[in-house]
Short mmCIF file of C-alpha atoms in Angstrom, two decimals:
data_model
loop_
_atom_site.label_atom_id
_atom_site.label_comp_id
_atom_site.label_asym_id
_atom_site.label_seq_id
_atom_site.Cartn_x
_atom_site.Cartn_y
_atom_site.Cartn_z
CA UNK A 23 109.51 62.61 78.67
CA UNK A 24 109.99 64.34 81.97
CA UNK A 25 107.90 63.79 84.82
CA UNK A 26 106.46 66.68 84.71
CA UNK A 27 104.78 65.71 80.90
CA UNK A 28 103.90 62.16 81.98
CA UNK A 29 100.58 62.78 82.38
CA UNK A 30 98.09 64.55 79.75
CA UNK A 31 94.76 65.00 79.84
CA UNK A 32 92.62 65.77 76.52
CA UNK A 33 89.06 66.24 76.37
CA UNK A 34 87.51 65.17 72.71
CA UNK A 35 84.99 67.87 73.39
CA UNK A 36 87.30 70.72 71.94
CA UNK A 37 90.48 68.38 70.41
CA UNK A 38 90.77 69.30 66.29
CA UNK A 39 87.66 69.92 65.39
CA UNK A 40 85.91 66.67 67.20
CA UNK A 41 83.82 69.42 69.62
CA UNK A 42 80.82 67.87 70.59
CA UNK A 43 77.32 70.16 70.38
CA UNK A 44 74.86 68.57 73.30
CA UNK A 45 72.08 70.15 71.65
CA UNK A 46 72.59 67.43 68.90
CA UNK A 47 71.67 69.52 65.79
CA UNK A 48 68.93 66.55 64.87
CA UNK A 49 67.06 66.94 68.34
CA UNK A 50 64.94 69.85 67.03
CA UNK A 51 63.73 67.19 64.41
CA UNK A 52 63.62 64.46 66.47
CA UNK A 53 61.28 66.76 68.62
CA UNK A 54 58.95 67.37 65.95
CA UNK A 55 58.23 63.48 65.06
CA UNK A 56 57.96 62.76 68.42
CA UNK A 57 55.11 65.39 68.74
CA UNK A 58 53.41 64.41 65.24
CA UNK A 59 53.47 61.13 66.46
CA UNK A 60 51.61 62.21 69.81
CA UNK A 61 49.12 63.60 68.18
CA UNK A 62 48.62 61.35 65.37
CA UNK A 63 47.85 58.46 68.32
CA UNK A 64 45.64 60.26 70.56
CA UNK A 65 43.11 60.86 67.34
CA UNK A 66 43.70 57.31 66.96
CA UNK A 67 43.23 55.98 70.67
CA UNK A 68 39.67 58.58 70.44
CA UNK A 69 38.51 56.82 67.26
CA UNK A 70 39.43 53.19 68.70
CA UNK A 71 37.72 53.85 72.37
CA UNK A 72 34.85 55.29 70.86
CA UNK A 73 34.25 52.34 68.64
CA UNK A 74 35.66 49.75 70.87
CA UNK A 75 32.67 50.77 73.47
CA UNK A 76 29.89 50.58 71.07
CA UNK A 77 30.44 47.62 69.25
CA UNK A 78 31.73 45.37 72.57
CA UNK A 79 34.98 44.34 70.88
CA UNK A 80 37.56 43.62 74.16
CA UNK A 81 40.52 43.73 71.25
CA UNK A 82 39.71 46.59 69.86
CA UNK A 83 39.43 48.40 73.51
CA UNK A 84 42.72 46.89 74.41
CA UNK A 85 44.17 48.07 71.30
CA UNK A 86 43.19 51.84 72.04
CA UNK A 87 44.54 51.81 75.18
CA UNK A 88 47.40 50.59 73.91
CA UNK A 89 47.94 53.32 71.54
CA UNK A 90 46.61 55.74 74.54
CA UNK A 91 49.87 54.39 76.87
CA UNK A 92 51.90 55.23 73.30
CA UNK A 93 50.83 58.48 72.88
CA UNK A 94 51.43 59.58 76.67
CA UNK A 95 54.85 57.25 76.01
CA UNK A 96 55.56 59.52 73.29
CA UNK A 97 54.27 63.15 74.87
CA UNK A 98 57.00 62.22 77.42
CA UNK A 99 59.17 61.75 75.29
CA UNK A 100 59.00 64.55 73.32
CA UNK A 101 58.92 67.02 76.65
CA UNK A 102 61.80 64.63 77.64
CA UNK A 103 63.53 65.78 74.46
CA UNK A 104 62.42 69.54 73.95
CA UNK A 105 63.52 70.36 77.85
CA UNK A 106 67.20 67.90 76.94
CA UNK A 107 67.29 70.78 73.79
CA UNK A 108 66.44 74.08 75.18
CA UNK A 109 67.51 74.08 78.97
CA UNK A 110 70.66 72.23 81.13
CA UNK A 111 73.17 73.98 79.08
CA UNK A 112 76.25 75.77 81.06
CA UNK A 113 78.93 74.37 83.75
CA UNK A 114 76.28 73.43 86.38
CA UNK A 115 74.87 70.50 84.10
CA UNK A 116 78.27 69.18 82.43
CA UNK A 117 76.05 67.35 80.00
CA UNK A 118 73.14 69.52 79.96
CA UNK A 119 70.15 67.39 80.76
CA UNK A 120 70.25 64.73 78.57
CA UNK A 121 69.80 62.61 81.29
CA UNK A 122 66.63 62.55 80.53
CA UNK A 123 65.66 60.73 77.65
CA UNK A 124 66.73 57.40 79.23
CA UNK A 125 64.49 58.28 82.64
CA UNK A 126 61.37 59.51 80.42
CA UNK A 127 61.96 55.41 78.87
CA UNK A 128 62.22 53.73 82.05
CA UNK A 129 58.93 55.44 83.03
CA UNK A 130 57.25 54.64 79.83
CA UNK A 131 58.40 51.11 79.93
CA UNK A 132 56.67 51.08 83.98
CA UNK A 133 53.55 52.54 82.47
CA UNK A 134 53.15 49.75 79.82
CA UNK A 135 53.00 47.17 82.69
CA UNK A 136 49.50 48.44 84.59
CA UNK A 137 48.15 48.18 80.79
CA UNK A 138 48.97 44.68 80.53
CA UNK A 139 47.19 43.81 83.54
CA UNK A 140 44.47 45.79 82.42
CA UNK A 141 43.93 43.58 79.14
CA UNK A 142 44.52 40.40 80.54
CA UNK A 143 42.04 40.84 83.66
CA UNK A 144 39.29 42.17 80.59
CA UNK A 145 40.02 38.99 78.45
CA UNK A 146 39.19 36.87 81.60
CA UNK A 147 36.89 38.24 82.13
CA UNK A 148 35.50 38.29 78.25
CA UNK A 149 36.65 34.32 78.11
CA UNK A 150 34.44 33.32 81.13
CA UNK A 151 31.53 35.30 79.77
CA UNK A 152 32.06 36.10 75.94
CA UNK A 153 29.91 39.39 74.76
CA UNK A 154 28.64 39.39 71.25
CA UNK A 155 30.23 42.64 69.35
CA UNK A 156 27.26 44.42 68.83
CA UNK A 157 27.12 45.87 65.56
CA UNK A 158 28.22 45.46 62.57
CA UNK A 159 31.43 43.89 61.52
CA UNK A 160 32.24 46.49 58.77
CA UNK A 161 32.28 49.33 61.13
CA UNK A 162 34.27 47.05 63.46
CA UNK A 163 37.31 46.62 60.77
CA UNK A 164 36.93 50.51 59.23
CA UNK A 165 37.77 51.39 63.29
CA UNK A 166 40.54 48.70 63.10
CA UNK A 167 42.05 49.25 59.78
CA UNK A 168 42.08 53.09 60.93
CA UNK A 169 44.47 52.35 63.62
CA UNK A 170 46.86 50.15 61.41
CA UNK A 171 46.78 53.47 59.03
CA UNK A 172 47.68 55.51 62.14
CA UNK A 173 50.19 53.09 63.22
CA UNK A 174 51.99 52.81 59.52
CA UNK A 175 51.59 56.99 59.28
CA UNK A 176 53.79 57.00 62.79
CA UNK A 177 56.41 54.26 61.48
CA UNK A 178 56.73 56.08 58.60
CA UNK A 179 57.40 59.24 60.40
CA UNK A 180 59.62 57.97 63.11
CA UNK A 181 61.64 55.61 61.04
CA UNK A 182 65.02 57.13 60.26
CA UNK A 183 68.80 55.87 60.12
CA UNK A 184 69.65 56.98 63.85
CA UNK A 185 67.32 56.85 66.31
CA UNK A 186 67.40 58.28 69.93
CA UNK A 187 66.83 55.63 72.85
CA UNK A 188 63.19 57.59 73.08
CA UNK A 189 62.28 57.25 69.29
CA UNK A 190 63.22 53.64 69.36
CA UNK A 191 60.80 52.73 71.96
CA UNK A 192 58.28 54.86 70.47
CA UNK A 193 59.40 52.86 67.37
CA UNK A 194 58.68 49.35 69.15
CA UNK A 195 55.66 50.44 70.36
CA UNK A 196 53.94 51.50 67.01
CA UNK A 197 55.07 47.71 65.28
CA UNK A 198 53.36 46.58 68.34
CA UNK A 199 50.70 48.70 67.79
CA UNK A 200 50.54 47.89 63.98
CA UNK A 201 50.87 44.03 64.79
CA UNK A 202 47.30 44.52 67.28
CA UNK A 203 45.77 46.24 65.19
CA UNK A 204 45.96 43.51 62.49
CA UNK A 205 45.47 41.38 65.22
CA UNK A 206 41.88 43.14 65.76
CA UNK A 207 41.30 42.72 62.41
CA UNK A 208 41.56 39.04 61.57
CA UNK A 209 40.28 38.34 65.22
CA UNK A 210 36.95 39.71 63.91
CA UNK A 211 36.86 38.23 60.71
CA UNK A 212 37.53 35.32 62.12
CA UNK A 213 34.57 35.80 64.27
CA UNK A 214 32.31 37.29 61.65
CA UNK A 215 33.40 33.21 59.84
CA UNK A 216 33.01 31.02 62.76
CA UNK A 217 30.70 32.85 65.13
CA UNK A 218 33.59 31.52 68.04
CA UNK A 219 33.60 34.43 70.06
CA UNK A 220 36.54 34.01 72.44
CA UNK A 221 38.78 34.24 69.42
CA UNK A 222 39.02 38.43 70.65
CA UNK A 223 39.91 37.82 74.00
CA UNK A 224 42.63 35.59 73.17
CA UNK A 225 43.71 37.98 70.57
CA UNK A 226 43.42 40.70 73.67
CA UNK A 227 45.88 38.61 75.42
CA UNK A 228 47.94 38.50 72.13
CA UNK A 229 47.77 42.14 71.94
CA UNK A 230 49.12 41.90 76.13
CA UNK A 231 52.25 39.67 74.97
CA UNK A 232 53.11 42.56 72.21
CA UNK A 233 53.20 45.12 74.94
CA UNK A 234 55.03 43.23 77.27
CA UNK A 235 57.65 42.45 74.75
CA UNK A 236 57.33 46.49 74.35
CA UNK A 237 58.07 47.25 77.89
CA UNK A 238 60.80 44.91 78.57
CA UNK A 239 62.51 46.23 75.26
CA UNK A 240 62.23 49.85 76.65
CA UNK A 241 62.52 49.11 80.47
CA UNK A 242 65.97 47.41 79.31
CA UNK A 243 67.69 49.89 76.73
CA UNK A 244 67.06 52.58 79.65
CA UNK A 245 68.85 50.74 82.37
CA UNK A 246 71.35 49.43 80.63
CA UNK A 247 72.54 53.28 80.19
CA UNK A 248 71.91 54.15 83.92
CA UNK A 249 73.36 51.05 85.30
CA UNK A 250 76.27 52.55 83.34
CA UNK A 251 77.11 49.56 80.36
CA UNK A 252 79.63 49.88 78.01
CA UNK A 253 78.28 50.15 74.48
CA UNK A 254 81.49 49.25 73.16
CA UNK A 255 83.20 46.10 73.25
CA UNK A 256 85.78 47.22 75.59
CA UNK A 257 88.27 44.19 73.85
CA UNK A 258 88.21 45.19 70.97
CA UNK A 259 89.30 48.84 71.85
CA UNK A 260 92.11 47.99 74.32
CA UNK A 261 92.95 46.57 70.99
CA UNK A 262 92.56 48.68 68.52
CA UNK A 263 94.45 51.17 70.62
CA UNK A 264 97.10 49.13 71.75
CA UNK A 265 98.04 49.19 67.78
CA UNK A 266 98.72 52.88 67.57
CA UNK A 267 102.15 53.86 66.99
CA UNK A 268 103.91 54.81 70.09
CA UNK A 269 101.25 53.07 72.89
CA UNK A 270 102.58 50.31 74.82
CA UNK A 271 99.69 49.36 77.02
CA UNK A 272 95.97 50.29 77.30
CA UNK A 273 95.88 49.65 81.08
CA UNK A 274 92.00 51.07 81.93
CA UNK A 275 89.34 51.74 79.62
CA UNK A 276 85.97 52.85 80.76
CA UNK A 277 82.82 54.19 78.60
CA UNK A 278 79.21 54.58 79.10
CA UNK A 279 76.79 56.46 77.99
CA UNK A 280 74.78 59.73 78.94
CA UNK A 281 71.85 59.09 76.76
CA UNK A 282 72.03 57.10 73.77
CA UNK A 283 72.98 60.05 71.35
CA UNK A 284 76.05 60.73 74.05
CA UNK A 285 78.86 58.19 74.88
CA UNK A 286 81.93 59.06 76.75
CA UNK A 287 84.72 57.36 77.64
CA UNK A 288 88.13 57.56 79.47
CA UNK A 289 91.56 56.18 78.77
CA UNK A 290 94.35 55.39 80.40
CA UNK A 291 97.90 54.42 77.78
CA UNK A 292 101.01 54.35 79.08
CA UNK A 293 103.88 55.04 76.73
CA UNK A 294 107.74 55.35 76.35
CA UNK A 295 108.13 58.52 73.98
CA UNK A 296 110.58 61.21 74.83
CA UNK A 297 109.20 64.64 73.29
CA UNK A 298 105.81 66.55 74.00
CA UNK A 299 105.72 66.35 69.67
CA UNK A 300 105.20 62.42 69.75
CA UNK A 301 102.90 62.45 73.03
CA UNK A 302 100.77 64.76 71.62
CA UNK A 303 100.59 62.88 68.39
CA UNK A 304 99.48 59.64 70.48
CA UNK A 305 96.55 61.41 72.11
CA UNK A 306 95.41 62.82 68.76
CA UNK A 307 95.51 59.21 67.45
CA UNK A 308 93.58 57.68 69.98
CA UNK A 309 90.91 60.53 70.18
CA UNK A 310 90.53 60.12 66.55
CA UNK A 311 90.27 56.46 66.75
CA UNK A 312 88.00 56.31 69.59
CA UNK A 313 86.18 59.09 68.21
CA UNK A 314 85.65 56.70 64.86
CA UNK A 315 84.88 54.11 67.38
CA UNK A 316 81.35 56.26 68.11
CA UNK A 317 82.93 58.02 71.49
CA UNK A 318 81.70 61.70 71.53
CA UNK A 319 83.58 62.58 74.53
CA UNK A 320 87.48 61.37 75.25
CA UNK A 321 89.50 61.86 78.25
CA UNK A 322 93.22 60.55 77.12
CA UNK A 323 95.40 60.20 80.26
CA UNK A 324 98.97 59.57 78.83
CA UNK A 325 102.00 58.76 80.95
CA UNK A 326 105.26 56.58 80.99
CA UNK A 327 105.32 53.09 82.40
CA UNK A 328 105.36 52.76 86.22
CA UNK A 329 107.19 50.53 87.97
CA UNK A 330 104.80 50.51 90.98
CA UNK A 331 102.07 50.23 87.93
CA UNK A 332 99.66 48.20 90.47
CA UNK A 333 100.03 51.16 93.02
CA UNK A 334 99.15 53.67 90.16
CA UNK A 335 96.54 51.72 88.72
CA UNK A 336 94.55 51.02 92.11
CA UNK A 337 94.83 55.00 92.97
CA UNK A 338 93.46 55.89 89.44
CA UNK A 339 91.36 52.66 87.97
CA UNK A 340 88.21 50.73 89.00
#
């Protein structure tokens, strides 16, 4: 192979078929459940706050606001997704503005954290001085059980085989959600049974440990894409590729993700062929395997081996 064909460059985003759409085809649909969901826990939250004020229950108010943070979470998320969809397409956004999905998480894992303060501070507060739910304990669990049907109706609608980083928070959120509300509900039979009031605070800050465990889930998954980690086991691929016919070393391998519907990668293989035929055949072979690997966008760089390979390396690798 000439000098002059030592180095190849092949995007995945237009080799044999493998073009990648950044609309995703599913985003449309994914933008519908996020907004069903919105609107299914806002009715909730209403229902919860209203009856969480009358009757005095601190675990049933911390619940709704729970589900309140969720259902801005998830309007976020679904704007987050609808703009990703409809604008940012064209050269001046190379990868439209998918971008967003894993900043609209990072900000709805920050806005989980005032919450959390929020219900701990009110189940001090209900713990020094616990208030007597003031009516009825059947009107109490209706409220309750309502929100574990809202939560169930959401799982149910979210739950699918691939979910974007956005749906899997909202996702988190609603088990959360689910586990408080049942929370809320044995907290006040329990009450209703023992007459022990602080049993709702300290199911309150039961309800605060869910969330947290909700942020921290979300806050993570989002910066682990913009602090740029590889969601492949980079190992395994040097591997993998260093098997393919023709491929004598896999010297630099990088791949990260745009969102976590989009994961690109680059390449670099050195090789000894002799004909554009067989180098061509190479790239195909590692696009394909990468591309089987879960890499939506490839960039193949394909030369001979260098005798100054540490001078190459340091000019092209990180």
């Amino acid at each position: 192979m000439s000098h002059n064909e030592s180095t190849q460059t092949h995007d995945s985003h237009g080799h044999d078929g493998h073009g990648h759409d950044h609309g995703h085809g599913g985003e449309s649909t994914n933008s519908r459940k996020l907004a069903a969901v919105s609107l299914i826990n806002i009715v909730g939250f209403l229902v919860e706050l209203a009856g969480g004020l009358a009757f005095g229950s601190v675990a049933l108010l911390s619940d709704a606001f729970h589900m309140l943070f969720d259902a801005l979470a998830y309007v976020m998320a679904f704007a987050a997704s609808h703009v990703a969809e409809h604008y940012g397409e064209g050269d001046r956004w190379s990868y439209g503005l998918h971008r967003l999905e894993p900043f609209a998480a990072f900000l709805n894992g920050l806005l989980l954290l005032p919450m959390v303060g929020f219900i701990l501070w009110e189940s001090y507060q209900r713990f020094v001085e616990p208030a007597t739910i003031s009516i009825g304990v059947v009107p109490t669990l209706a409220i309750a059980t309502g929100g574990l049907v809202v939560n169930v109706v959401s799982v149910y609608v979210l739950h699918g085989d691939a979910m974007s980083l956005n749906e899997k928070g909202a996702f988190y959120h609603l088990l959360g959600d689910a586990g408080g509300s049942v929370a809320v509900i044995v907290s006040v039979l329990a009450i209703e049974v023992t007459g022990i009031r602080v049993i709702d605070p300290i199911t309150a800050a039961l309800i605060a440990a869910v969330v947290t465990w909700s942020a921290v889930t979300v806050l993570r998954g989002s910066g682990e894409i913009f602090f740029l980690k590889t969601p492949l086991e980079s190992d395994d691929i040097r591997s993998i590729l260093g098997e393919i016919d023709g491929v004598d070393r896999v010297d630099d391998f990088h791949a990260w993700q745009i969102c976590s519907q989009i994961t690109v990668a680059t390449v670099h293989v050195e090789t000894d062929v002799e004909t554009m035929a067989d180098a061509e055949s190479i790239v195909r072979s590692v696009h394909d395997e990468l591309a089987h690997q879960g890499v939506d966008h490839a960039t193949v760089e394909l030369c001979p081996q260098y005798a100054d390979r540490d001078v190459h390396l340091d000019t092209h690798c990180h």
